[in-house]
Amino acid sequence: MRKLVYYIATSIDGYIAGPNGEYDFYPVADDMAAYLNSEYPETVPTHIRAHVGLDVPNKTFDTVVMGRGSYEPGLAAGVTSPYAHLRQYVVSSTIKSIDDPAVELVPGDPLGLVRRLKQEDGLNIYLCGGGNLAAQLLPEIDELIVKCYPVVAGAGIPAFHGGFAPATFALTGTRTFGNGTVLMTYSRPETAG
């Protein structure tokens, strides 16, 4: 069965973005970019792939699920299909329509969507964010890939923004990069191994 993988960047204090959606405060490192582009090339938006020399087939993911807050920054820049190399779903009850046939709007029931997608053949499903959607989908998240940057944000959008709902994951891998960022991989105990 396909896995739902929450691949996300966070500050040390668990924020994926600043209070107004800022994410430009994360330090960049060449060794980290090279590794992530090699291991997870599908997570690079289509319009950026050519600029970083990524002309490779999908390796880990063939589908992306994102919330309004993850979709709108590209839309504001005129990009209606940010992950054209993947099947794209935007979960939002506030967006009324999307003017791109390559992007499917899902107005509700993200759990039902993910459960259907998991039953299909294919590569894993990339949960692009954000924190509200991740909290709703927590029961279906099989793996977390967390880039923890050496920054304390102090406030912002948490990685999971919902009610108190403890969920246990097992650490399955770590890697540290030159800028101090630690990449941690976690799996649900029943899927770890």
Tab-separated table of C-alpha atoms in Angstrom:
chain	number	residue	atom	x	y	z
A	1	MET	CA	0.000	0.000	0.000
A	2	ARG	CA	1.133	3.542	-0.718
A	3	LYS	CA	2.269	5.697	2.195
A	4	LEU	CA	1.288	9.236	3.079
A	5	VAL	CA	4.549	11.067	3.823
A	6	TYR	CA	4.616	14.481	5.496
A	7	TYR	CA	7.816	16.046	4.139
A	8	ILE	CA	8.265	19.339	5.929
A	9	ALA	CA	10.731	22.009	7.079
A	10	THR	CA	10.535	23.239	10.669
A	11	SER	CA	12.303	25.553	13.034
A	12	ILE	CA	13.727	24.128	16.263
A	13	ASP	CA	10.513	25.212	17.989
A	14	GLY	CA	8.287	23.397	15.479
A	15	TYR	CA	7.095	26.147	13.138
A	16	ILE	CA	6.864	25.505	9.390
A	17	ALA	CA	6.514	29.202	8.575
A	18	GLY	CA	6.313	32.571	10.260
A	19	PRO	CA	3.044	34.190	11.330
A	20	ASN	CA	2.464	35.571	7.815
A	21	GLY	CA	3.661	32.485	5.944
A	22	GLU	CA	7.330	33.509	5.828
A	23	TYR	CA	9.827	30.725	5.194
A	24	ASP	CA	12.818	32.665	3.858
A	25	PHE	CA	14.527	32.651	7.277
A	26	TYR	CA	15.721	29.049	6.876
A	27	PRO	CA	19.456	28.896	6.052
A	28	VAL	CA	20.386	27.211	2.768
A	29	ALA	CA	23.309	24.792	2.338
A	30	ASP	CA	24.673	23.327	-0.879
A	31	ASP	CA	25.222	19.855	0.598
A	32	MET	CA	21.655	19.766	1.853
A	33	ALA	CA	20.153	20.940	-1.456
A	34	ALA	CA	22.195	18.373	-3.386
A	35	TYR	CA	21.113	15.533	-1.095
A	36	LEU	CA	17.424	16.474	-1.007
A	37	ASN	CA	17.282	17.050	-4.777
A	38	SER	CA	18.837	13.614	-5.262
A	39	GLU	CA	16.626	11.754	-2.771
A	40	TYR	CA	13.342	13.654	-3.120
A	41	PRO	CA	13.409	15.408	-6.516
A	42	GLU	CA	9.596	15.424	-6.774
A	43	THR	CA	9.328	17.861	-3.858
A	44	VAL	CA	10.897	20.605	-5.966
A	45	PRO	CA	8.148	22.597	-7.734
A	46	THR	CA	8.038	22.104	-11.494
A	47	HIS	CA	8.872	25.729	-12.349
A	48	ILE	CA	12.067	25.509	-10.238
A	49	ARG	CA	13.269	22.067	-11.390
A	50	ALA	CA	14.881	23.336	-14.611
A	51	HIS	CA	16.730	26.084	-12.709
A	52	VAL	CA	18.372	23.527	-10.405
A	53	GLY	CA	19.057	20.949	-13.125
A	54	LEU	CA	16.403	18.426	-12.123
A	55	ASP	CA	15.272	16.513	-15.182
A	56	VAL	CA	14.713	13.142	-13.543
A	57	PRO	CA	11.775	10.771	-13.227
A	58	ASN	CA	9.735	10.606	-10.033
A	59	LYS	CA	11.552	8.504	-7.451
A	60	THR	CA	9.494	8.505	-4.243
A	61	PHE	CA	6.209	10.327	-4.915
A	62	ASP	CA	3.705	10.504	-7.773
A	63	THR	CA	0.944	12.432	-5.966
A	64	VAL	CA	0.874	15.590	-3.837
A	65	VAL	CA	-1.780	16.732	-1.360
A	66	MET	CA	-1.598	20.309	-0.089
A	67	GLY	CA	-3.718	22.824	1.742
A	68	ARG	CA	-4.680	26.316	0.666
A	69	GLY	CA	-1.736	27.887	2.490
A	70	SER	CA	0.730	25.706	0.570
A	71	TYR	CA	-0.972	26.252	-2.790
A	72	GLU	CA	-1.558	30.016	-2.690
A	73	PRO	CA	2.087	31.274	-2.689
A	74	GLY	CA	2.634	29.735	-6.137
A	75	LEU	CA	-0.737	30.986	-7.311
A	76	ALA	CA	0.226	34.518	-6.243
A	77	ALA	CA	3.303	34.181	-8.471
A	78	GLY	CA	1.179	33.029	-11.425
A	79	VAL	CA	1.895	29.311	-10.995
A	80	THR	CA	-1.408	27.416	-11.149
A	81	SER	CA	0.155	23.938	-11.306
A	82	PRO	CA	3.129	23.931	-8.910
A	83	TYR	CA	3.796	20.187	-9.141
A	84	ALA	CA	2.891	19.424	-12.755
A	85	HIS	CA	5.084	16.307	-12.591
A	86	LEU	CA	2.722	14.864	-9.910
A	87	ARG	CA	-1.020	14.320	-9.520
A	88	GLN	CA	-2.086	17.382	-7.528
A	89	TYR	CA	-4.844	17.800	-4.951
A	90	VAL	CA	-5.599	21.000	-3.049
A	91	VAL	CA	-7.751	20.539	0.057
A	92	SER	CA	-9.632	23.732	0.848
A	93	SER	CA	-13.115	24.751	1.873
A	94	THR	CA	-12.395	28.424	1.111
A	95	ILE	CA	-11.069	28.197	-2.464
A	96	LYS	CA	-14.119	28.064	-4.724
A	97	SER	CA	-12.427	26.942	-7.966
A	98	ILE	CA	-9.028	26.294	-9.509
A	99	ASP	CA	-8.445	27.340	-13.105
A	100	ASP	CA	-6.078	24.522	-13.974
A	101	PRO	CA	-7.288	21.060	-15.036
A	102	ALA	CA	-4.086	19.495	-13.658
A	103	VAL	CA	-5.031	20.476	-10.090
A	104	GLU	CA	-8.041	18.920	-8.380
A	105	LEU	CA	-9.815	20.925	-5.685
A	106	VAL	CA	-11.050	18.844	-2.735
A	107	PRO	CA	-13.490	20.940	-0.667
A	108	GLY	CA	-13.714	18.500	2.257
A	109	ASP	CA	-12.987	15.025	3.637
A	110	PRO	CA	-9.187	14.934	3.304
A	111	LEU	CA	-9.128	11.618	5.198
A	112	GLY	CA	-11.421	10.034	2.607
A	113	LEU	CA	-9.252	11.391	-0.216
A	114	VAL	CA	-6.041	9.973	1.270
A	115	ARG	CA	-7.635	6.628	2.063
A	116	ARG	CA	-8.769	6.328	-1.579
A	117	LEU	CA	-5.347	7.361	-2.881
A	118	LYS	CA	-3.609	4.806	-0.666
A	119	GLN	CA	-5.649	2.011	-2.267
A	120	GLU	CA	-4.362	2.897	-5.745
A	121	ASP	CA	-1.185	1.566	-7.301
A	122	GLY	CA	1.730	3.937	-7.512
A	123	LEU	CA	4.447	5.703	-5.590
A	124	ASN	CA	3.945	7.359	-2.211
A	125	ILE	CA	1.811	10.437	-1.540
A	126	TYR	CA	3.601	13.682	-0.642
A	127	LEU	CA	1.807	15.732	2.013
A	128	CYS	CA	3.137	19.196	1.232
A	129	GLY	CA	1.329	20.945	4.067
A	130	GLY	CA	0.261	22.859	5.878
A	131	GLY	CA	-0.209	22.504	9.583
A	132	ASN	CA	-4.025	22.447	9.596
A	133	LEU	CA	-4.194	19.775	6.911
A	134	ALA	CA	-1.427	17.742	8.577
A	135	ALA	CA	-3.386	17.723	11.847
A	136	GLN	CA	-6.504	16.518	10.024
A	137	LEU	CA	-4.526	13.801	8.229
A	138	LEU	CA	-2.465	12.679	11.241
A	139	PRO	CA	-4.321	9.323	11.494
A	140	GLU	CA	-3.207	8.520	7.918
A	141	ILE	CA	0.388	9.833	8.030
A	142	ASP	CA	2.719	6.852	7.721
A	143	GLU	CA	6.036	8.679	7.634
A	144	LEU	CA	7.472	12.070	8.558
A	145	ILE	CA	10.530	13.526	6.852
A	146	VAL	CA	11.435	16.570	8.938
A	147	LYS	CA	14.098	19.097	8.001
A	148	CYS	CA	14.767	20.788	11.359
A	149	TYR	CA	16.648	24.033	10.718
A	150	PRO	CA	18.886	25.568	13.430
A	151	VAL	CA	16.522	28.503	13.898
A	152	VAL	CA	14.055	29.435	16.639
A	153	ALA	CA	11.107	31.235	15.013
A	154	GLY	CA	9.311	32.197	18.225
A	155	ALA	CA	5.885	32.229	16.565
A	156	GLY	CA	4.243	31.120	13.357
A	157	ILE	CA	2.424	28.215	11.769
A	158	PRO	CA	3.011	24.958	13.665
A	159	ALA	CA	3.800	21.720	11.839
A	160	PHE	CA	0.539	20.320	13.229
A	161	HIS	CA	-2.178	22.831	14.035
A	162	GLY	CA	-5.107	21.035	15.647
A	163	GLY	CA	-6.327	19.565	18.871
A	164	PHE	CA	-4.361	17.526	21.365
A	165	ALA	CA	-3.893	14.107	19.712
A	166	PRO	CA	-0.614	12.364	20.645
A	167	ALA	CA	0.676	9.975	17.971
A	168	THR	CA	3.825	7.910	18.361
A	169	PHE	CA	6.409	7.564	15.595
A	170	ALA	CA	9.734	5.706	15.546
A	171	LEU	CA	12.934	7.450	14.465
A	172	THR	CA	14.274	5.561	11.435
A	173	GLY	CA	17.032	7.857	10.212
A	174	THR	CA	18.996	11.072	10.750
A	175	ARG	CA	21.409	13.119	8.689
A	176	THR	CA	23.092	16.429	9.528
A	177	PHE	CA	24.109	19.048	6.954
A	178	GLY	CA	26.754	21.778	6.896
A	179	ASN	CA	24.319	24.508	7.925
A	180	GLY	CA	23.290	22.607	11.073
A	181	THR	CA	20.000	21.350	9.667
A	182	VAL	CA	19.074	17.853	10.819
A	183	LEU	CA	16.983	15.639	8.537
A	184	MET	CA	14.969	13.186	10.613
A	185	THR	CA	12.819	10.369	9.263
A	186	TYR	CA	10.073	8.870	11.421
A	187	SER	CA	7.670	6.010	10.702
A	188	ARG	CA	4.643	4.748	12.547
A	189	PRO	CA	5.828	1.837	14.725
A	190	GLU	CA	3.674	-0.666	12.778
A	191	THR	CA	5.270	0.474	9.469
A	192	ALA	CA	8.840	1.091	10.704
A	193	GLY	CA	11.477	-1.262	9.551
